[in-house]
Every structure is written in C-alpha cells, then in structure tokens.
CSV table of C-alpha atoms and ligand atoms in Angstrom, one decimal:
chain,number,residue,atom,x,y,z
A,1,MET,CA,1.7,-41.3,7.8
A,2,LEU,CA,4.9,-39.8,9.2
A,3,GLY,CA,3.2,-36.9,10.8
A,4,ILE,CA,3.0,-36.6,14.6
A,5,ASN,CA,1.1,-34.3,17.0
A,6,ILE,CA,2.7,-32.4,19.7
A,7,PHE,CA,1.8,-29.3,21.7
A,8,ASN,CA,-1.5,-29.2,19.8
A,9,HIS,CA,0.4,-28.9,16.5
A,10,HIS,CA,1.0,-31.3,13.6
A,11,LEU,CA,4.5,-31.8,12.5
A,12,SER,CA,5.3,-33.3,9.1
A,13,ASN,CA,7.6,-36.0,10.7
A,14,PRO,CA,9.1,-36.9,14.1
A,15,LEU,CA,12.7,-36.1,13.2
A,16,PHE,CA,14.4,-33.0,14.5
A,17,LEU,CA,17.8,-31.5,14.8
A,18,PRO,CA,18.9,-31.3,18.4
A,19,SER,CA,20.5,-28.3,20.0
A,20,GLY,CA,24.2,-27.6,19.5
A,21,ILE,CA,24.7,-29.4,16.2
A,22,ILE,CA,24.7,-26.2,14.3
A,23,ASN,CA,26.1,-23.0,15.8
A,24,GLU,CA,25.0,-20.3,13.4
A,25,ILE,CA,21.3,-19.6,13.6
A,26,GLY,CA,20.8,-19.1,9.8
A,27,ASP,CA,22.4,-22.4,9.0
A,28,HIS,CA,19.5,-24.3,10.6
A,29,LYS,CA,17.7,-23.9,7.3
A,30,LEU,CA,19.9,-26.7,6.0
A,31,ALA,CA,18.3,-29.1,8.4
A,32,PHE,CA,14.8,-28.0,7.2
A,33,LYS,CA,16.0,-28.5,3.6
A,34,GLY,CA,17.3,-31.9,4.5
A,35,GLY,CA,13.8,-32.8,5.8
A,36,ALA,CA,13.9,-32.3,9.6
A,37,GLY,CA,10.4,-31.6,10.9
A,38,CYS,CA,11.7,-29.3,13.6
A,39,VAL,CA,15.0,-27.8,14.8
A,40,VAL,CA,16.3,-26.8,18.2
A,41,LEU,CA,18.8,-23.9,18.1
A,42,LYS,CA,22.1,-23.9,20.0
A,43,SER,CA,21.6,-22.7,23.6
A,44,ILE,CA,21.8,-19.0,24.2
A,45,THR,CA,22.9,-17.4,27.4
A,46,ILE,CA,22.3,-13.8,28.7
A,47,GLU,CA,25.9,-12.7,28.2
A,48,PRO,CA,27.9,-13.6,25.0
A,49,ARG,CA,30.3,-16.6,25.5
A,50,GLU,CA,33.5,-17.0,23.5
A,51,GLY,CA,33.5,-20.8,24.1
A,52,ASN,CA,36.2,-23.1,25.4
A,53,PRO,CA,39.8,-23.4,24.1
A,54,PHE,CA,40.4,-25.3,20.9
A,55,PRO,CA,40.2,-28.1,19.9
A,56,ARG,CA,36.5,-28.3,21.0
A,57,VAL,CA,35.4,-31.5,19.2
A,58,VAL,CA,37.2,-34.8,18.7
A,59,LYS,CA,36.0,-37.9,16.8
A,60,VAL,CA,36.4,-41.2,18.7
A,61,ASN,CA,35.3,-44.7,17.8
A,62,HIS,CA,31.5,-44.7,17.6
A,63,GLY,CA,31.1,-41.1,18.5
A,64,PHE,CA,32.3,-37.6,19.3
A,65,ILE,CA,33.5,-35.8,22.4
A,66,ASN,CA,32.8,-32.1,22.5
A,67,SER,CA,33.4,-29.2,24.8
A,68,VAL,CA,32.2,-26.1,22.9
A,69,GLY,CA,31.6,-24.2,26.1
A,70,LEU,CA,28.2,-22.8,25.0
A,71,ARG,CA,29.7,-20.4,22.5
A,72,ASN,CA,27.0,-17.9,21.5
A,73,LYS,CA,26.4,-14.2,20.9
A,74,GLY,CA,24.3,-13.7,24.0
A,75,LEU,CA,20.7,-12.8,24.4
A,76,THR,CA,20.6,-9.3,22.9
A,77,LYS,CA,22.4,-10.1,19.7
A,78,SER,CA,20.8,-13.5,19.3
A,79,ILE,CA,17.2,-12.4,19.7
A,80,GLY,CA,17.2,-10.4,16.4
A,81,LEU,CA,18.7,-13.3,14.5
A,82,ILE,CA,16.3,-15.8,16.0
A,83,CYS,CA,13.4,-13.5,15.2
A,84,ASP,CA,14.4,-13.2,11.5
A,85,PHE,CA,14.9,-17.0,11.3
A,86,ILE,CA,11.5,-17.8,12.7
A,87,LYS,CA,9.8,-15.2,10.4
A,88,THR,CA,11.6,-16.3,7.3
A,89,HIS,CA,11.1,-20.0,7.6
A,90,ASN,CA,7.7,-20.2,9.3
A,91,LYS,CA,8.6,-23.7,10.6
A,92,PRO,CA,8.7,-25.2,14.1
A,93,VAL,CA,11.8,-23.7,15.8
A,94,ILE,CA,12.6,-24.5,19.4
A,95,VAL,CA,14.8,-22.0,21.2
A,96,SER,CA,17.3,-23.5,23.8
A,97,VAL,CA,18.4,-21.4,26.7
A,98,PHE,CA,21.0,-22.0,29.3
A,99,ALA,CA,21.7,-20.3,32.7
A,100,ASN,CA,23.0,-21.2,36.0
A,101,LYS,CA,20.4,-19.5,38.2
A,102,ARG,CA,16.7,-19.4,38.2
A,103,ILE,CA,16.5,-15.6,37.8
A,104,ASP,CA,18.5,-15.8,34.6
A,105,PHE,CA,16.3,-18.6,33.2
A,106,GLU,CA,13.3,-16.4,33.9
A,107,ARG,CA,14.8,-13.5,32.1
A,108,LEU,CA,15.8,-15.6,29.1
A,109,VAL,CA,12.3,-17.2,28.9
A,110,ASN,CA,10.6,-13.8,29.4
A,111,THR,CA,12.5,-12.4,26.4
A,112,VAL,CA,12.4,-15.4,24.1
A,113,VAL,CA,8.6,-15.9,24.4
A,114,GLN,CA,8.1,-12.6,22.6
A,115,LEU,CA,9.3,-14.3,19.4
A,116,LYS,CA,6.6,-16.9,19.7
A,117,PRO,CA,8.8,-19.9,19.2
A,118,PHE,CA,7.3,-23.4,18.8
A,119,ALA,CA,8.7,-24.2,22.3
A,120,ILE,CA,11.6,-23.2,24.6
A,121,GLU,CA,14.0,-25.9,25.8
A,122,LEU,CA,15.8,-25.3,29.1
A,123,ASN,CA,19.3,-26.8,28.9
A,124,LEU,CA,19.6,-28.1,32.4
A,125,SER,CA,22.5,-30.4,31.4
A,126,CYS,CA,25.5,-28.8,29.7
A,127,PRO,CA,28.5,-30.9,30.8
A,128,ASN,CA,31.1,-28.3,30.0
A,129,VAL,CA,30.6,-25.3,32.2
A,130,GLU,CA,31.0,-26.9,35.6
A,131,ASP,CA,34.1,-24.9,36.6
A,132,GLU,CA,32.2,-21.7,36.4
A,133,TYR,CA,28.8,-22.7,37.7
A,134,GLY,CA,29.2,-25.7,39.9
A,135,SER,CA,27.5,-29.0,38.9
A,136,MET,CA,24.8,-29.4,36.2
A,137,VAL,CA,21.4,-28.2,37.3
A,138,SER,CA,19.7,-31.4,36.4
A,139,LEU,CA,21.7,-33.3,38.9
A,140,ASN,CA,19.5,-31.6,41.5
A,141,ASN,CA,15.8,-32.5,41.3
A,142,LYS,CA,14.7,-29.7,43.6
A,143,ILE,CA,16.5,-26.9,41.8
A,144,SER,CA,15.4,-28.3,38.4
A,145,GLY,CA,11.8,-28.2,39.6
A,146,GLU,CA,12.1,-24.6,40.8
A,147,ILE,CA,13.7,-23.5,37.5
A,148,VAL,CA,11.0,-25.2,35.5
A,149,LYS,CA,8.2,-23.7,37.6
A,150,ALA,CA,9.6,-20.2,37.4
A,151,SER,CA,10.2,-20.5,33.6
A,152,VAL,CA,6.7,-21.8,33.0
A,153,ALA,CA,5.4,-18.7,34.8
A,154,GLN,CA,7.2,-16.5,32.3
A,155,ALA,CA,6.3,-18.5,29.3
A,156,ASN,CA,2.9,-17.2,28.4
A,157,ARG,CA,1.8,-20.7,27.4
A,158,VAL,CA,4.7,-21.3,25.1
A,159,PRO,CA,5.6,-25.0,25.9
A,160,ILE,CA,8.6,-25.4,28.1
A,161,ILE,CA,10.8,-28.5,27.5
A,162,THR,CA,13.5,-29.6,29.9
A,163,LYS,CA,16.6,-31.2,28.6
A,164,LEU,CA,18.0,-33.7,31.1
A,165,THR,CA,21.4,-35.3,31.7
A,166,PRO,CA,21.8,-39.1,31.6
A,167,ASN,CA,24.3,-38.7,34.5
A,168,THR,CA,21.5,-38.4,37.1
A,169,ILE,CA,20.8,-41.4,39.3
A,170,ASN,CA,17.0,-41.6,38.7
A,171,ILE,CA,16.0,-39.8,35.5
A,172,GLY,CA,12.4,-41.0,35.7
A,173,GLU,CA,12.0,-39.2,39.0
A,174,LEU,CA,13.7,-36.1,37.7
A,175,ALA,CA,11.4,-36.1,34.7
A,176,SER,CA,8.4,-36.5,36.9
A,177,VAL,CA,9.5,-33.5,39.0
A,178,CYS,CA,9.8,-31.4,35.8
A,179,GLU,CA,6.3,-32.6,34.7
A,180,GLN,CA,4.8,-31.6,38.0
A,181,ALA,CA,6.5,-28.2,37.8
A,182,GLY,CA,4.7,-27.6,34.5
A,183,ALA,CA,7.1,-28.8,31.8
A,184,SER,CA,5.3,-29.6,28.5
A,185,ALA,CA,7.9,-32.1,27.4
A,186,ILE,CA,11.2,-33.8,28.3
A,187,SER,CA,14.3,-33.9,26.1
A,188,ALA,CA,16.6,-36.7,26.8
A,189,ILE,CA,19.4,-37.4,26.7
A,190,ASN,CA,22.0,-34.7,26.6
A,191,THR,CA,25.6,-35.8,26.1
A,192,VAL,CA,27.1,-38.2,28.6
A,193,ALA,CA,29.6,-36.5,30.9
A,194,SER,CA,32.4,-36.9,30.5
A,195,GLY,CA,34.6,-38.5,27.9
A,196,MET,CA,38.3,-38.0,27.2
A,197,PHE,CA,40.6,-38.9,24.3
A,198,ILE,CA,44.4,-38.9,24.9
A,199,ASP,CA,46.7,-38.7,22.0
A,200,ILE,CA,49.3,-41.4,22.7
A,201,LYS,CA,51.9,-39.6,20.6
A,202,THR,CA,51.7,-36.2,22.4
A,203,LYS,CA,50.8,-38.1,25.6
A,204,LYS,CA,48.1,-35.4,26.3
A,205,PRO,CA,44.3,-35.1,26.2
A,206,VAL,CA,43.3,-33.8,22.8
A,207,LEU,CA,40.5,-31.4,23.8
A,208,GLY,CA,41.3,-27.9,25.0
A,209,MET,CA,39.3,-28.6,28.1
A,210,LYS,CA,40.6,-32.1,28.3
A,211,LYS,CA,37.1,-33.6,28.8
A,212,GLY,CA,33.8,-33.1,27.1
A,213,GLY,CA,30.3,-34.6,26.5
A,214,LEU,CA,30.2,-37.9,24.7
A,215,SER,CA,27.6,-38.3,21.8
A,216,GLY,CA,27.1,-40.6,18.9
A,217,PRO,CA,26.3,-44.3,18.5
A,218,ALA,CA,28.4,-45.1,21.6
A,219,ILE,CA,25.7,-43.7,23.8
A,220,LYS,CA,22.6,-45.0,22.0
A,221,PRO,CA,21.8,-47.9,24.5
A,222,ILE,CA,22.0,-45.4,27.4
A,223,ALA,CA,19.6,-43.1,25.6
A,224,ILE,CA,17.2,-45.8,24.9
A,225,ALA,CA,17.2,-46.9,28.5
A,226,LYS,CA,16.8,-43.4,29.8
A,227,VAL,CA,13.9,-42.6,27.5
A,228,TYR,CA,12.3,-45.9,28.5
A,229,GLU,CA,12.6,-45.0,32.2
A,230,ILE,CA,11.2,-41.5,31.6
A,231,TYR,CA,8.2,-42.9,29.7
A,232,GLU,CA,7.3,-45.1,32.7
A,233,ARG,CA,7.0,-42.0,34.9
A,234,VAL,CA,5.5,-39.1,32.8
A,235,LYS,CA,2.5,-38.4,30.6
A,236,ILE,CA,4.1,-35.5,28.7
A,237,PRO,CA,5.9,-36.2,25.4
A,238,ILE,CA,9.5,-37.1,25.1
A,239,LEU,CA,12.0,-35.8,22.6
A,240,GLY,CA,14.4,-38.7,22.5
A,241,MET,CA,17.9,-38.5,21.2
A,242,GLY,CA,21.4,-39.9,21.7
A,243,GLY,CA,23.3,-41.7,19.0
A,244,VAL,CA,20.4,-42.3,16.6
A,245,SER,CA,21.7,-42.8,13.1
A,246,THR,CA,19.7,-45.5,11.4
A,247,VAL,CA,16.0,-46.2,10.6
A,248,GLU,CA,16.1,-49.0,13.1
A,249,ASP,CA,17.5,-46.6,15.8
A,250,VAL,CA,14.6,-44.2,15.1
A,251,ILE,CA,12.0,-47.0,15.5
A,252,GLU,CA,13.7,-48.3,18.7
A,253,MET,CA,13.7,-44.8,20.2
A,254,MET,CA,10.0,-44.4,19.4
A,255,MET,CA,9.2,-47.8,20.8
A,256,ALA,CA,11.1,-46.8,24.0
A,257,GLY,CA,8.7,-43.8,24.3
A,258,ALA,CA,9.9,-40.9,22.2
A,259,THR,CA,7.3,-38.8,20.2
A,260,MET,CA,10.1,-37.0,18.4
A,261,VAL,CA,13.5,-38.3,17.6
A,262,GLY,CA,16.7,-36.1,17.4
A,263,ILE,CA,19.4,-36.7,14.8
A,264,GLY,CA,22.5,-35.0,16.0
A,265,SER,CA,26.0,-36.5,15.7
A,266,ALA,CA,24.8,-38.5,12.7
A,267,VAL,CA,24.5,-35.2,10.8
A,268,TYR,CA,28.2,-34.7,11.4
A,269,SER,CA,28.9,-38.1,10.0
A,270,TYR,CA,26.5,-38.2,7.1
A,271,GLY,CA,25.4,-34.7,6.3
A,272,TYR,CA,21.9,-33.2,6.2
A,273,GLY,CA,20.7,-35.8,3.6
A,274,ILE,CA,20.4,-38.2,6.5
A,275,PHE,CA,17.0,-36.8,7.4
A,276,HIS,CA,15.7,-37.6,3.9
A,277,THR,CA,17.3,-41.1,4.0
A,278,LEU,CA,15.7,-41.9,7.4
A,279,LEU,CA,12.3,-40.6,6.3
A,280,GLU,CA,12.3,-42.8,3.2
A,281,GLY,CA,13.3,-45.8,5.4
A,282,LEU,CA,10.5,-45.0,7.9
A,283,ASN,CA,7.9,-44.8,5.1
A,284,THR,CA,9.0,-48.2,3.9
A,285,TYR,CA,8.8,-49.6,7.4
A,286,ILE,CA,5.2,-48.2,7.8
A,287,GLU,CA,4.1,-49.7,4.5
A,288,THR,CA,5.8,-53.1,5.2
A,289,ASN,CA,4.3,-53.3,8.7
A,290,LYS,CA,0.9,-51.9,7.7
A,291,LEU,CA,0.8,-49.1,10.2
A,292,ASN,CA,-1.7,-46.2,9.9
A,293,SER,CA,0.7,-43.8,11.5
A,294,ILE,CA,4.3,-43.7,12.8
A,295,SER,CA,2.9,-42.6,16.2
A,296,GLU,CA,1.6,-46.1,16.7
A,297,LEU,CA,5.2,-47.0,17.6
A,298,ILE,CA,5.4,-44.6,20.5
A,299,GLY,CA,6.0,-46.5,23.8
A,300,ILE,CA,4.9,-49.9,22.4
A,301,ALA,CA,8.0,-51.6,24.0
A,302,HIS,CA,6.1,-51.0,27.3
A,303,GLU,CA,3.0,-53.0,26.5
A,304,LYS,CA,2.8,-56.0,28.6
B,401,DHB,C1,27.9,-28.2,25.1
B,401,DHB,C2,26.6,-28.1,25.6
B,401,DHB,C3,25.9,-29.2,25.8
B,401,DHB,O1,24.6,-29.1,26.2
B,401,DHB,C4,26.4,-30.4,25.5
B,401,DHB,O2,25.7,-31.5,25.6
B,401,DHB,C5,27.7,-30.6,25.0
B,401,DHB,C6,28.4,-29.4,24.8
B,401,DHB,C7,28.8,-27.0,25.0
B,401,DHB,O3,28.4,-26.0,24.4
B,401,DHB,O4,30.0,-27.1,25.4
C-alpha cells in the first residue's frame, strides 16, 4: 500500500534520503536500514573539493543553515565507491552531480551512467559556490534547459532529474523548461539561499562562509508552495522535499504533487529511525482513510 511507481520501477515506499545529508557514500546504507525507499548521494564534481571553512553547519530555530561547499572526492575516486555501493545493496540509488558548465555536466553524466544508477540528479541549485562559479544555474531557465538537454543526450536512457532552487522567480516555468528539455523528474526544493546566524557574544556570523542554505521545518511552507506550482506545470514526477519531518508533512507534500518525499534535516534531528516512524504513521493513515494506495494522495490538493 505504501509502494509507488516511478521511472517504470516499483519502490517499496515514497520516502527517500535527499542529497547532502550523508557525506560518505557507504553510510547511505544506514538510510536503507532505517527504511528509506531510495537514497540520493551527495553531489560529486569532476575535481575533488575540500569544502568550505568550518563551521559548515549551524542549528537555528526550526532548521539548519549549511555551507559545506560540495565537499567530495571528485569523479575518479567517487566512481569506484559508488559502483561498490550500488552493487552491494542492489537498491535504488540516485547519483547527484554538480558542475558549473554544460560540458562538465555532460562528462559527469557520461561517466556515471556506466554504473547504471536508478537515476542521475543534476544539482542546478547549490547555494554555496557562487563566488567561484557566478550565480546558481537554475536561476537561468535557458542555461538550465541547455544543460538538461545535453545531459539527457549522454544518459543512455537513465532518468535525469533536475534539482531546482526555490529562489527562482517562477519555478513552474523553470520546471517546464526542464521537462521540455527531456528531464524525467523534478527535485524541489533545494535549500533556501541564504541564511545567516550571528553569535551576539562574538558579534560575528557563525558559519565559516558567513551564509549558507537554509533547511528544516522553517522552509516547509515554501517547499509545499513550490511543489504545488511545479505540479501545475509539468507531467513528470516530482521529488518533493524541504522541512518534512512528520507524517502530516509527508501527506501534505504528496497532496501538493510529490510522488516521492525527501526526509533530510529531520534525519539530523531524529536519526535514521525517522523513516520507520513515518512509514508506520503512513500505514495508519492509509488504513484509517481507507485508501488503496498512498499514490492516491499525489496532487489531490489540485482537484477542483
Ligand atoms: C551544499 C549544497 C547544496 O546543494 C545545498 O543545498 C546546501 C549546501 C553544499 O555542499 O555546500
């Protein structure tokens, strides 16, 4: 009853671990053990990245601000680890890739498809690398569309998902551009750019980079609105996320239009057991409301 269909596959449940919550590839098994139906790995880049100065994460009221700086081992080292992980676990693993130019996205996708992942997510929306690369790719619809098209051409039919920023003016329009360019799904939302926390004792911003992407319950109403807007404009499935931490949040996100629901910051707050707790709550909801399947919830907030 909790199963959902996406990309012509059946997943045991709609809950997944979004990109960036776990850094080390092997540790994603903990999310599977907790009950996640699918995991998205932390974005990889062509070159290794050390990450931003510490501290990189700070807890604030109702959320977190982070500026990790896409710390990762780079394509060459990551590929072996990802390959081992996919083979060992035989579960749906989505590989996230980040680049600042089309040609680098093409190269990343071209290499990653050889591992036959469940899908590849293009991170078009990291809030923390602007100094190096100019503004976020997904603030520009035209460039986003070009990157999606070029990536799909390299993907050998592995589904391409595009992860969008909530900071764009018209996310429905952007999602539609990505769909027309061949994307198989939309992930939304990435963290809200940007948040800052100043320690009034030191009189200084706490994070090493001063600012970072805001996540957690503070952004949930934004996430719900953005997923709702996207659903109005596209036919492809939506991976909805942003501050989801309770059973009611999951239901709300699906009613807004999400086929799969990401549980990210809540894993920091409650541990991997949260997947199990939410799944139990969803089962109870289905029974109480006499649904045949959880997928009956998808998009019902749009029915007139
Ligand atoms: C980072 C990347 C993201 O996509 C995000 O939303 C927040 C932080 C990072 O690695 O800095």
